[in-house]
Coordinates of C-alpha atoms and ligand atoms in Angstrom, one line a residue:
X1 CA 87.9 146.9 90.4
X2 CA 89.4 144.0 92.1
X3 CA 89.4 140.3 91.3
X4 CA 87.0 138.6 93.8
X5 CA 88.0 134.6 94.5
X6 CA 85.0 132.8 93.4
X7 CA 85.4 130.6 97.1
X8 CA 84.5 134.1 98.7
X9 CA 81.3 134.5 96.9
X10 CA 79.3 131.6 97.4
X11 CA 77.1 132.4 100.7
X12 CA 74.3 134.6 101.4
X13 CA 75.8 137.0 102.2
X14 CA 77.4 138.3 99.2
X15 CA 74.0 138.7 97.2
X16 CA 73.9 142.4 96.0
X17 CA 77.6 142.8 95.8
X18 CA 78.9 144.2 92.3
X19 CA 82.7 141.5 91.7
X20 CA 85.0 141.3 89.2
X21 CA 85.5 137.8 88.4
X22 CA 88.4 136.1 86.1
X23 CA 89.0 132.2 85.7
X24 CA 88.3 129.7 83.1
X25 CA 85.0 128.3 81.3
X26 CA 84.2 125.1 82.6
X27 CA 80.9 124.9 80.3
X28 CA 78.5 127.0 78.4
X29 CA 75.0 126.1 78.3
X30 CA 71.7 127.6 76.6
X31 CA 73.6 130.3 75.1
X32 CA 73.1 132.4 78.9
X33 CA 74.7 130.0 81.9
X34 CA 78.6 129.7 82.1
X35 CA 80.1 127.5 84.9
X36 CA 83.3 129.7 86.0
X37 CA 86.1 128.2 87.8
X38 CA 89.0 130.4 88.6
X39 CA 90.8 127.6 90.8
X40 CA 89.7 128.8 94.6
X41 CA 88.0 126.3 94.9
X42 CA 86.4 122.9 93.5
X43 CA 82.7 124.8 93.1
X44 CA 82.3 126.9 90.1
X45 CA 80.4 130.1 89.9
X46 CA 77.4 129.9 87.7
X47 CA 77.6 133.5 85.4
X48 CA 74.2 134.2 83.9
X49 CA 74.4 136.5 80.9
X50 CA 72.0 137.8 78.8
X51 CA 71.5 135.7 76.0
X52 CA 70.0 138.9 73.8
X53 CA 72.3 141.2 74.7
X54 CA 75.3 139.3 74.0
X55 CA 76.8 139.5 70.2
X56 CA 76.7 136.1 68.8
X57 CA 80.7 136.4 68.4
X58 CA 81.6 136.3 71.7
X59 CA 79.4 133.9 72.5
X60 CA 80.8 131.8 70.3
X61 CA 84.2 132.1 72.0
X62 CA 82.9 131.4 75.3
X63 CA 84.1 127.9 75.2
X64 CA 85.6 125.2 77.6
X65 CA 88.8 126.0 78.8
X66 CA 88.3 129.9 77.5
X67 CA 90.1 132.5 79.9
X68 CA 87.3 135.2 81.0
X69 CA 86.4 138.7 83.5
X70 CA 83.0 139.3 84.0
X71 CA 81.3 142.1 86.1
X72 CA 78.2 142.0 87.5
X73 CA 75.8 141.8 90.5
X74 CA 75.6 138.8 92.7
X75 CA 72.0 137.3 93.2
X76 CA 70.5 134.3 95.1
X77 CA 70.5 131.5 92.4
X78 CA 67.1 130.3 91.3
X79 CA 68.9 127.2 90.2
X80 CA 69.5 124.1 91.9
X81 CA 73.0 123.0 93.4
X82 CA 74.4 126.9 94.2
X83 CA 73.6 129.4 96.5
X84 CA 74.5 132.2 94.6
X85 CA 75.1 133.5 90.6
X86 CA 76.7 136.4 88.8
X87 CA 74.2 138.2 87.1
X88 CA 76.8 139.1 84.7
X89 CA 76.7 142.9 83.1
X90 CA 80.4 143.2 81.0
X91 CA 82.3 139.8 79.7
X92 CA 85.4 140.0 78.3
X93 CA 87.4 137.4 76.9
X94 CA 90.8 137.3 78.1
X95 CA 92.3 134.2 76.2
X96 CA 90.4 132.3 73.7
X97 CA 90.5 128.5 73.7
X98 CA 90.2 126.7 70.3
X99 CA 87.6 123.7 71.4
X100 CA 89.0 121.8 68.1
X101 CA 92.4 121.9 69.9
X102 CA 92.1 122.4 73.4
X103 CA 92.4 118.7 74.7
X104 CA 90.6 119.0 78.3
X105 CA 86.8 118.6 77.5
X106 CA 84.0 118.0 79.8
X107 CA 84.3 114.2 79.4
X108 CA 86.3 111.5 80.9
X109 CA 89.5 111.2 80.3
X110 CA 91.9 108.6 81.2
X111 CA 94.7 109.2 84.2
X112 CA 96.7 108.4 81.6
X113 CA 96.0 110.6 78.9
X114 CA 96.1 113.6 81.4
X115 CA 99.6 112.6 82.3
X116 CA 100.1 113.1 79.3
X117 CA 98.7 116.4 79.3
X118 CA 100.2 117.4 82.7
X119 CA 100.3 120.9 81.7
X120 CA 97.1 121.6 81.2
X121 CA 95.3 118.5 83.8
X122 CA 95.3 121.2 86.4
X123 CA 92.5 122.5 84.9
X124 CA 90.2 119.4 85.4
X125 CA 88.3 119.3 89.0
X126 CA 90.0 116.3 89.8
X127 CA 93.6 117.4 89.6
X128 CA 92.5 121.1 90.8
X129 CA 90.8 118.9 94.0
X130 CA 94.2 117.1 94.4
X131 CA 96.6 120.2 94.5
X132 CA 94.7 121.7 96.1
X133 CA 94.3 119.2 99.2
X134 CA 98.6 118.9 98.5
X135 CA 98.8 122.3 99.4
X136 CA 96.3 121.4 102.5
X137 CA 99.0 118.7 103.6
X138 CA 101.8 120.7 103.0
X139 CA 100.9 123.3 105.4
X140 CA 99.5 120.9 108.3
X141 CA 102.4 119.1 108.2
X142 CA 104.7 122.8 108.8
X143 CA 101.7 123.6 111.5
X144 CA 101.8 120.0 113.0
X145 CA 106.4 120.2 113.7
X146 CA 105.5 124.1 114.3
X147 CA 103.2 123.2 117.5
X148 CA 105.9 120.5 118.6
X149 CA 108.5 123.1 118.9
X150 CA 110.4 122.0 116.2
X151 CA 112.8 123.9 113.6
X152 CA 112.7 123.0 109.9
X153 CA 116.1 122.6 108.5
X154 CA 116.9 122.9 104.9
X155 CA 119.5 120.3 104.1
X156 CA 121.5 120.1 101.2
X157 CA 119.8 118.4 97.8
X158 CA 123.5 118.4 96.4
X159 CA 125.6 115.9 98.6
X160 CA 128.4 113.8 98.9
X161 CA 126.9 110.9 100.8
X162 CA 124.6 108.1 100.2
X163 CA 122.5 108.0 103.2
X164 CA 120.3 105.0 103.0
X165 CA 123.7 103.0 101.6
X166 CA 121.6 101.7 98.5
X167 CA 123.4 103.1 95.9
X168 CA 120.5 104.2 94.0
X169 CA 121.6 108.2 93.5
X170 CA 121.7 110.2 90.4
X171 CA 125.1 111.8 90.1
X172 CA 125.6 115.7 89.7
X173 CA 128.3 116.7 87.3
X174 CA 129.7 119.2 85.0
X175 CA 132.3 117.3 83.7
X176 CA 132.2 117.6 79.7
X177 CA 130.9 113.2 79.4
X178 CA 132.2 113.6 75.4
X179 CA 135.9 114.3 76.8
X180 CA 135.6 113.1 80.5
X181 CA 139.1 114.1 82.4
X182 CA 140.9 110.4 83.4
X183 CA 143.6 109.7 85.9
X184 CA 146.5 107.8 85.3
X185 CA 144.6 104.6 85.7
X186 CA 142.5 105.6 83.5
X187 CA 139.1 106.4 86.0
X188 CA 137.0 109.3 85.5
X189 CA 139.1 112.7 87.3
X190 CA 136.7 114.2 89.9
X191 CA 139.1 116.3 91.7
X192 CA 138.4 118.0 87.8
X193 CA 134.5 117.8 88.7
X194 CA 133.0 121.3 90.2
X195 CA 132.7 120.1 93.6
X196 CA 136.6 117.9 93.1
X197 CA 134.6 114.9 93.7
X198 CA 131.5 113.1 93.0
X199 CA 128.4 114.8 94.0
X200 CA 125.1 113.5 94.1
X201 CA 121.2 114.4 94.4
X202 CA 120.1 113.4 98.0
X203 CA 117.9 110.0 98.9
X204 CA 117.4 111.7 102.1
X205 CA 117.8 114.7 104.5
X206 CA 118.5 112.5 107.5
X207 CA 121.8 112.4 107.8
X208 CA 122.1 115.8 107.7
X209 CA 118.8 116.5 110.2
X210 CA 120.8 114.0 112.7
X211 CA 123.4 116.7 113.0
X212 CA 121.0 119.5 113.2
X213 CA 118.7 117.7 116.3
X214 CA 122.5 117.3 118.3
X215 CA 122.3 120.9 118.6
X216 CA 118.7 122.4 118.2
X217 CA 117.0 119.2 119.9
X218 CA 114.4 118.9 117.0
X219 CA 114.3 119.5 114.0
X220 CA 112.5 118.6 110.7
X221 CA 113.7 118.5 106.8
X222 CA 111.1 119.1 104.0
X223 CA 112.2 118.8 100.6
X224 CA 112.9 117.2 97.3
X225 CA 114.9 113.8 97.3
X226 CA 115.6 111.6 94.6
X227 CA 116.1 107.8 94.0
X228 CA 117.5 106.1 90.9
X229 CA 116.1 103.1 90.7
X230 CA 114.1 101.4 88.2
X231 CA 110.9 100.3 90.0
X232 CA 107.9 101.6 87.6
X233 CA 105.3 101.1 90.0
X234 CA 102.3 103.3 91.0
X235 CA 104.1 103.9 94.5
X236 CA 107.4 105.1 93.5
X237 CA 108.9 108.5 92.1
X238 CA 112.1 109.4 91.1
X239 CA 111.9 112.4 92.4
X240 CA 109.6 112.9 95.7
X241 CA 109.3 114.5 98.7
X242 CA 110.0 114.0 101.8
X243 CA 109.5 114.7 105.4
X244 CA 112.3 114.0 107.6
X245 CA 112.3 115.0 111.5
X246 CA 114.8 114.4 113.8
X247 CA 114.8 114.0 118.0
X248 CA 117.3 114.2 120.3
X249 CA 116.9 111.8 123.7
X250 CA 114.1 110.2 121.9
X251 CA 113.8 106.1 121.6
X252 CA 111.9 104.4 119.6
X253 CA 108.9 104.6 121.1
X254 CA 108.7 108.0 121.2
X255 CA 109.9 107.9 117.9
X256 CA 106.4 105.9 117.4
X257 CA 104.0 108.0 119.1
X258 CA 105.8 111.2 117.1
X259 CA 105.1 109.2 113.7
X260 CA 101.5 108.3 114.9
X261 CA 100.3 112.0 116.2
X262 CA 101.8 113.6 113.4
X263 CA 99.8 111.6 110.9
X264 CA 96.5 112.1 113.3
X265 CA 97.0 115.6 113.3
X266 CA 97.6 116.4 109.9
X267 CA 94.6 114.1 108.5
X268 CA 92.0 116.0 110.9
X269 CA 93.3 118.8 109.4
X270 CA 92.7 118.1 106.1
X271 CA 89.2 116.4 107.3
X272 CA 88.2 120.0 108.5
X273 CA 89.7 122.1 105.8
X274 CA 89.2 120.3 102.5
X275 CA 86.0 119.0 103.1
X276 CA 85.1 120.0 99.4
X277 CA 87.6 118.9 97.9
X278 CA 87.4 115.5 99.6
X279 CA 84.0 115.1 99.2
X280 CA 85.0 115.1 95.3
X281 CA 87.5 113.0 95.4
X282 CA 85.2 110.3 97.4
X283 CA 82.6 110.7 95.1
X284 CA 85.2 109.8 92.5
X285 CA 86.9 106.8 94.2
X286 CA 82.9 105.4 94.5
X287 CA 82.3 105.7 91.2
X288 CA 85.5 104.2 90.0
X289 CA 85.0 101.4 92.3
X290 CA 81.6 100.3 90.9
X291 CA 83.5 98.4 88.4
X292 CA 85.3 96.4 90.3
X293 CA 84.7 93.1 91.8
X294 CA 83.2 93.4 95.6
X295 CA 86.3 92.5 97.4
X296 CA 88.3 95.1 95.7
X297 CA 86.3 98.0 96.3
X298 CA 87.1 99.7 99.9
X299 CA 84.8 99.2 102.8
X300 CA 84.2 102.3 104.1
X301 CA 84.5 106.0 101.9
X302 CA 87.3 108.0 101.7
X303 CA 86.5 110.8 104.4
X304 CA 85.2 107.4 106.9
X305 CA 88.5 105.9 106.8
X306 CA 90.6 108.7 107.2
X307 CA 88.1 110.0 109.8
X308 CA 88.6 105.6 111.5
X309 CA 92.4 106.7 111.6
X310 CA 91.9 109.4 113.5
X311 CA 89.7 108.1 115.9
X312 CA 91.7 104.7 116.3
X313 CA 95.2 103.4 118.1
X314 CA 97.6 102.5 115.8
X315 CA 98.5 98.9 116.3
X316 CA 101.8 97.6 116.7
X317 CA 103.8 94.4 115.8
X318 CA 107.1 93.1 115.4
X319 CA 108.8 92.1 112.1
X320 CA 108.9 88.6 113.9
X321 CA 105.2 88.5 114.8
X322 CA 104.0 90.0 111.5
X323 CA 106.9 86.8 109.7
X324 CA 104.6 84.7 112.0
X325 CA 101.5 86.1 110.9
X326 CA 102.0 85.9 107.6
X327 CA 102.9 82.7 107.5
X328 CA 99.8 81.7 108.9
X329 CA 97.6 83.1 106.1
X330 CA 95.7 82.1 104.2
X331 CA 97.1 83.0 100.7
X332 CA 100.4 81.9 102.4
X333 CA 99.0 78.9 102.6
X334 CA 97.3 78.7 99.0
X335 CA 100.7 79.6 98.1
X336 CA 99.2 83.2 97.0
X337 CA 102.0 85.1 97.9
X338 CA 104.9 85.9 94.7
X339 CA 107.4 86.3 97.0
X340 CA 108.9 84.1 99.8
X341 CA 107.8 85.1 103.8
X342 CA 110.3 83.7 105.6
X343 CA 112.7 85.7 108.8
X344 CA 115.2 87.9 107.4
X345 CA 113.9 89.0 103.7
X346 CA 112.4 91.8 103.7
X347 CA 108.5 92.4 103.1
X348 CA 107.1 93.0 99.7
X349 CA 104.3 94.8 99.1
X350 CA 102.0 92.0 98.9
X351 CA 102.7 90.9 102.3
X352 CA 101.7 94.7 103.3
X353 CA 98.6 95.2 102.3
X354 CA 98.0 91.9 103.3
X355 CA 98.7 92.8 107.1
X356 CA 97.2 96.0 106.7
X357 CA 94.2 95.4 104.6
X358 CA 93.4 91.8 105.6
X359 CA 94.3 91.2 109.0
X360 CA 94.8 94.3 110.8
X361 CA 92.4 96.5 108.9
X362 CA 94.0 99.7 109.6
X363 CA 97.1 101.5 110.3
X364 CA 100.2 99.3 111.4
X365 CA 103.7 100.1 112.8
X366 CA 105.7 97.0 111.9
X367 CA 109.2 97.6 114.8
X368 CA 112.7 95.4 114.9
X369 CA 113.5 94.5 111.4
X370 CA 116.5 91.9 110.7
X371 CA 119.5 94.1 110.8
X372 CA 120.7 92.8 107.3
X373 CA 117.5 94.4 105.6
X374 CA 118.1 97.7 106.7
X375 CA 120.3 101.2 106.8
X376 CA 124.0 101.1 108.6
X377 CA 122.4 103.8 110.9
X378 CA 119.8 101.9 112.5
X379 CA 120.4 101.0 116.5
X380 CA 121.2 97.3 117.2
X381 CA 119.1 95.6 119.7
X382 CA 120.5 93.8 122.6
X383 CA 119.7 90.3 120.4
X384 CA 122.1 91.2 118.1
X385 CA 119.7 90.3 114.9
X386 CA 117.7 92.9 114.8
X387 CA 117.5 96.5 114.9
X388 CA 115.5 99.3 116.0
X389 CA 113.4 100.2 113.3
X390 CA 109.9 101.0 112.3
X391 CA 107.7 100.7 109.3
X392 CA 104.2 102.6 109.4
X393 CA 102.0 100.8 107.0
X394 CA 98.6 102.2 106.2
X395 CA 95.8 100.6 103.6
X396 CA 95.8 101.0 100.3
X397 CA 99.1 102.4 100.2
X398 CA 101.8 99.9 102.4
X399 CA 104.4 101.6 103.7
X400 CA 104.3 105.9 104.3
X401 CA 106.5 105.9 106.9
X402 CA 110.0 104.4 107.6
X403 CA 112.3 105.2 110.5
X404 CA 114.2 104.6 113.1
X405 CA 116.1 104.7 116.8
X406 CA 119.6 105.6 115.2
X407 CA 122.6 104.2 116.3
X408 CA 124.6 106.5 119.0
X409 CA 127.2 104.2 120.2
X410 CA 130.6 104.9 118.4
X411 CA 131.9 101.8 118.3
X412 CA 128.8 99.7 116.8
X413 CA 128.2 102.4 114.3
X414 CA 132.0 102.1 112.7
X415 CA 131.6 98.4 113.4
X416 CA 128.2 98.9 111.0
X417 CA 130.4 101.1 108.6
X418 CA 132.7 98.5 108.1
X419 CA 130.2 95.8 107.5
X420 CA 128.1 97.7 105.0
X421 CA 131.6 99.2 103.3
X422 CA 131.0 102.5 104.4
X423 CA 134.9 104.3 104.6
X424 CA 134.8 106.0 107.7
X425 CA 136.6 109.1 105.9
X426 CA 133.2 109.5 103.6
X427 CA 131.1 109.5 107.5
X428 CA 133.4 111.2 109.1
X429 CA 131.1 114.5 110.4
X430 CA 128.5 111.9 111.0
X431 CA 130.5 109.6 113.2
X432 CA 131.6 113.1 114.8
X433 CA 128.6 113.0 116.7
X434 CA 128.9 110.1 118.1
X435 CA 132.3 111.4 119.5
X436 CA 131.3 114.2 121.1
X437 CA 128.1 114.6 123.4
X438 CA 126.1 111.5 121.8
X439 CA 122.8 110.7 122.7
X440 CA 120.0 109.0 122.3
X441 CA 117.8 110.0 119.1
X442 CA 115.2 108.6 117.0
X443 CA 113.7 109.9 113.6
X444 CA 111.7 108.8 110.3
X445 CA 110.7 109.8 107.0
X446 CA 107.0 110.5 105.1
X447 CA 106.7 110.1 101.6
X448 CA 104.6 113.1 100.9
X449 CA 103.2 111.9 97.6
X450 CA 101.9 108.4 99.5
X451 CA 100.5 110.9 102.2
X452 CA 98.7 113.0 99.3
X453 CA 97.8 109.4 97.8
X454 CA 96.3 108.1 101.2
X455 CA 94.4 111.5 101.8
X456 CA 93.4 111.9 98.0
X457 CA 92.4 108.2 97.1
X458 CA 93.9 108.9 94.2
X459 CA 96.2 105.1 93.0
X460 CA 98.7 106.3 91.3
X461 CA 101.7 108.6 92.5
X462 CA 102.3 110.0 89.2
X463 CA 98.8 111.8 89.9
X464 CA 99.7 113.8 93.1
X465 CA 102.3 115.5 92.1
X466 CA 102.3 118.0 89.5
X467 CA 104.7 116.8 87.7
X468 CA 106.2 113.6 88.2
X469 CA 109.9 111.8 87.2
X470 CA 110.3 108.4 86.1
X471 CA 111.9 105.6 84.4
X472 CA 111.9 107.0 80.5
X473 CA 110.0 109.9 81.6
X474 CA 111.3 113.9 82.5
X475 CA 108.5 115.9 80.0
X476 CA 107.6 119.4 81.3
Ligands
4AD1 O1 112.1 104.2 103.9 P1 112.9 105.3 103.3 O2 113.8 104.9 102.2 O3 113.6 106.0 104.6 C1 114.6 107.0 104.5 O4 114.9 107.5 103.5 C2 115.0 107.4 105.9 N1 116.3 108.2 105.7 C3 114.0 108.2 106.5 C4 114.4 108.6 107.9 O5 114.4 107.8 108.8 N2 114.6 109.9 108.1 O6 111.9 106.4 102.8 C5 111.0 107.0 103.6 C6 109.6 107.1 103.0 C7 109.0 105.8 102.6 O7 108.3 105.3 103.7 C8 108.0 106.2 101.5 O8 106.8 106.8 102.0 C9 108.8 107.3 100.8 O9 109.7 107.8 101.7 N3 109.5 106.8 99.6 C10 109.1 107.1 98.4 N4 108.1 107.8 97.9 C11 107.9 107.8 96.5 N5 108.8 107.3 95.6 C12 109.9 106.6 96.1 N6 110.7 106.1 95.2 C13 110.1 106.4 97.5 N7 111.0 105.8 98.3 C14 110.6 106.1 99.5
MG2 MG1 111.6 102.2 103.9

């Protein structure tokens, strides 16, 4: 007999059908009703066995966490809050758990303590609720470049070249680091290395895309990048992912409207297809919002705001305008802020979610950054200060999404190389393109993780991805 999912057996419909069903005890109550889940879904099944017929020794194993099949008929449920039961007529236990041991009970644990636990948090509704919206995302966002007639490219996770120019890159090697190979001058040899130079794990497909979209038009990267740096926040991974496309002819504003309709489309995907799930994870957020103070609790639920971002323009403002809005705040003013607002330095997270949250209440794209803030590739403006970037900010999280119109004009992009210390003979496929048959083009980047954050309310990063790298932390 074949495993049935339990999400296929929850309607009408099914009620006389003999199933084989496998998953794991959520709970065990009155000796006769076991709450199944088996991972389809956030519901579980409710098994009803019969409490004489049973031997008192595996009842005694059915326990949370427990690995089970169990045959039987599918009836109308007499109890409240399912449609349907497994009457069940064979149990078997497939993999005892030891509830002395096993460290996910049906209590509240800490975010923290599951981390901890990361191998086994999968098995809690919330975490099973979270991966499984990931997987949600994941998919819409393939369907979303699909529909636009755009190719995915696979760019290299093993490269020579620090894209975003901040240094922040892990360094591949095989070199032996007790007896590391030294040149005359005594620095580390990397024509010994494997690749007979340094090699590093990417910050970023984009480079690499920008080739691929001076060919195939469009074209979109999806995969692991890695960052260095030491920022232990709730926002920041070592290792993430991240979605990268790439448009030839396009400006900035199209470059805008791409960033905007790709976000719409893949949250009313998820608002149609994880309803469940989301419904969970709203329930959640409300409850862990009744302990806090009024003016930190969000305004509207979860579904409601993503459904308000749907339904709503995104609005736009310039780095200038927002320096000028900020300034005219009121924590600016109470001296709130930790970190200065004045033109030219860049915008700290505070100043963010102040914009967002605050003033704009909703989805932002901040455009024309201070060049000096941001990555050699970015096109100048005609004021010479500035260039043309863009920041998508949403609530709750700050900033998702961060792109740009990139620079096609040969000589302002060596000019840019030289500034930022970039040796042309490092660039030189890159600057290639700008030789021959340049154009116009225009891309960004999505932090998948803040996207599952944003769609998950979940407030930390660590929990939306299955296992997460950081500072002083690689377990699993
Ligand atoms: O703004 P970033 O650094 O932009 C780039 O890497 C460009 N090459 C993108 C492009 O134009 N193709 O990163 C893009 C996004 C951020 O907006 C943020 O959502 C996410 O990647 N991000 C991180 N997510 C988790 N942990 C980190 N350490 C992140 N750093 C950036
Ligand atoms: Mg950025």
């Amino acid at each position: 007999m074949q495993r049935e999912r339990i999400v296929n057996l929850r309607d009408e419909a099914q009620v006389g059908r003999e199933v084989l069903v496998q998953g794991w005890v959520r709970t065990f109550r009155n000796d006769q009703f076991i709450a199944l889940n088996d991972g389809s879904c956030l519901g579980n099944l409710q098994l009803v066995i019969d409490r004489e017929a049973t031997n008192d020794d595996i009842k005694k194993r059915i326990t949370t966490g427990a690995a089970i099949a169990a045959k039987g008929v599918i009836e109308a449920s007499q109890g409240r809050g399912q449609v349907t039961e497994l009457k069940v007529m064979e149990l078997e236990i497939l993999g005892d758990a030891d509830p002395e041991s096993f460290p996910i009970q049906m209590k509240r644990h800490t975010m923290e303590f599951l981390r901890e636990k990361a191998h086994l948090r999968f098995r809690t509704s919330t975490f099973g609720a979270v991966f499984r919206v990931r997987h949600a995302l994941n998919y819409a966002v393939h369907k979303f470049f699909t529909e636009q007639g755009f190719f995915q490219m696979h760019t290299p996770i093993i490269t020579g070249s620090d894209a975003e120019g901040a240094g922040e890159m892990f360094q591949v090697t095989t070199l032996d680091l007790d007896n590391v190979p030294k040149t005359e001058d005594g620095t580390v040899d990397f024509a010994e290395d494997f690749f007979g130079k340094t090699a590093n794990l990417t910050v970023s497909g984009q480079l690499e895309a920008e080739l691929g979209a001076m060919a195939l038009g469009q074209v979109y990267t999806f995969g692991p990048t890695f960052r260095a740096e030491n920022s232990n926040t709730s926002r920041h991974l070592a290792e993430f992912w991240m979605i990268e496309p790439e448009v030839a002819f396009a400006d900035l504003a199209s470059n805008m409207k791409l960033a905007e309709d790709c976000l719409k489309a893949i949250l009313r995907d998820v608002l149609a297809g994880c309803d469940e799930d989301l419904e969970f994870l709203e329930n959640r957020e409300l409850q862990a919002e009744k302990q806090l103070p009024q003016d930190q609790r969000h305004e509207a639920p979860l579904r409601a705001r993503l459904q308000a971002v749907v339904d709503a323009p995104f609005q736009h403002v310039t780095y200038t305008e927002a320096i000028d809005l900020l300034q005219r705040s009121k924590p600016y003013k109470k001296k709130k802020f930790k970190y200065p607002v004045e033109w030219g330095v860049d915008l700290q997270s505070e100043h963010e979610r102040w914009l967002v949250e605050k003033h704009f209440n909703g989805p932002v794209i901040i455009t024309d950054y201070p060049a000096s803030i941001k990555a050699f590739y970015m096109r100048q403006n005609d004021d010479g200060k500035t260039v043309a970037a863009m920041d998508v900010l949403v609530p709750g999280i700050g900033e998702i999404i961060g792109g740009s119109q990139r620079e096609e004009r040969l000589d302002r992009l060596q000019a840019k190389c030289a500034e930022f210390n970039i040796p042309e003979d490092h660039v030189w496929w890159y600057l290639d393109t700008r030789r021959f048959g340049s154009a116009v083009h225009s891309g960004f980047g999505m932090g998948f993780e803040r996207l599952v954050m944003y769609v998950t309310g979940m407030t930390n990063i660590r929990d939306v991805i299955p296992f997460p790298r950081t500072p002083q932390n690689a377990e699993f």
